[in-house]
Amino acid sequence: MTLADARLLQRVSSYRTFDVCCLDAPKKALLRHHITAGRYRELLRAQGGGCGVCGAPGWRHPVGPAPLPIDHDHLCCPSRESCGRCVRGLLCAGCNGFLGLVELHGNAMLRSEQWIEAARAYLTHASVDPWQPDRFVTKGRIHRDRRIKAGMECRCYHCTGDPAGAGGWIAAAIAAGEPVWEEIIRRSARQQAKTSQH
């Protein structure tokens, strides 16, 4: 399913787009990701003028419309900079953060099924399968190395090897050949139900 298909099927909302985002390409981010302003605008047009997952325009409170952050594949370029070839699209700050959590730990943080399906469509469009075994292991190693370098303690599966840690269930599902996306949807629905009870 493509992002356009997801919007047509009303899996994700269609926001009004803002041309100002196209006109104000983020110069520092373009340099950091080695892409041109033309490529940035091309990505934005391909996404219908908004975030590649939720469709929202870039927004910076209290300023208003702002350029969308550039998303890249951290397996290719683990730092904040990228080679440009691994740029996947443009995401709003919220979706960028949530997508990172989904890819690393399978944690959708109370996201709706529609958001999870839109995230899957975005990654599929970018030819990324986060649950490919080598990819999952490498992404975990990058996460662990960053935590160690920063001197931060982390109890997730990638840092401890504990199957009960965040993301441990994904490793078990991958090993068993079970579908991960469907389990993410189920876990998010359970979290939402638990939160609404309190």
C-alpha angles and dihedrals in degrees: 000000000000125000090253089052090049091053093046090051088048091241087134128023121257110231124198107260124234120219090204088076089060093048096048105056111179104251097197092047091049090055092045091052097038096235131126127243086248091057090048091053090045090055091047093050091048088055093050094254097298146073114317091234111030099019094231119143119245110274134182117189123257095003098062128215113030138166116281118247117255115247120209137175107266091200089069097039113015096189131070089269124073139196091239094241092083096053106128101184144286123301135181113247093256096051091043091057096041093048089055090053092048093050094046105036107005087243111149093179098221092317116160123251087250091057092048091050090048090050089051090050091049093051092043090052088052089050092244123143104186091190096058100123099234091045093051092049093047093047089051092050091052090050092048092048091051092050092049092047091050092046091238123148116228130181098194123124092257093056100039107022087230109144088211090061123096108291095017092113089057092057089052092047092049091049091050093044092240123152111262102190093060091051090050089055091049093047092048091050090051090050091050092049091048092049093048091053091060 
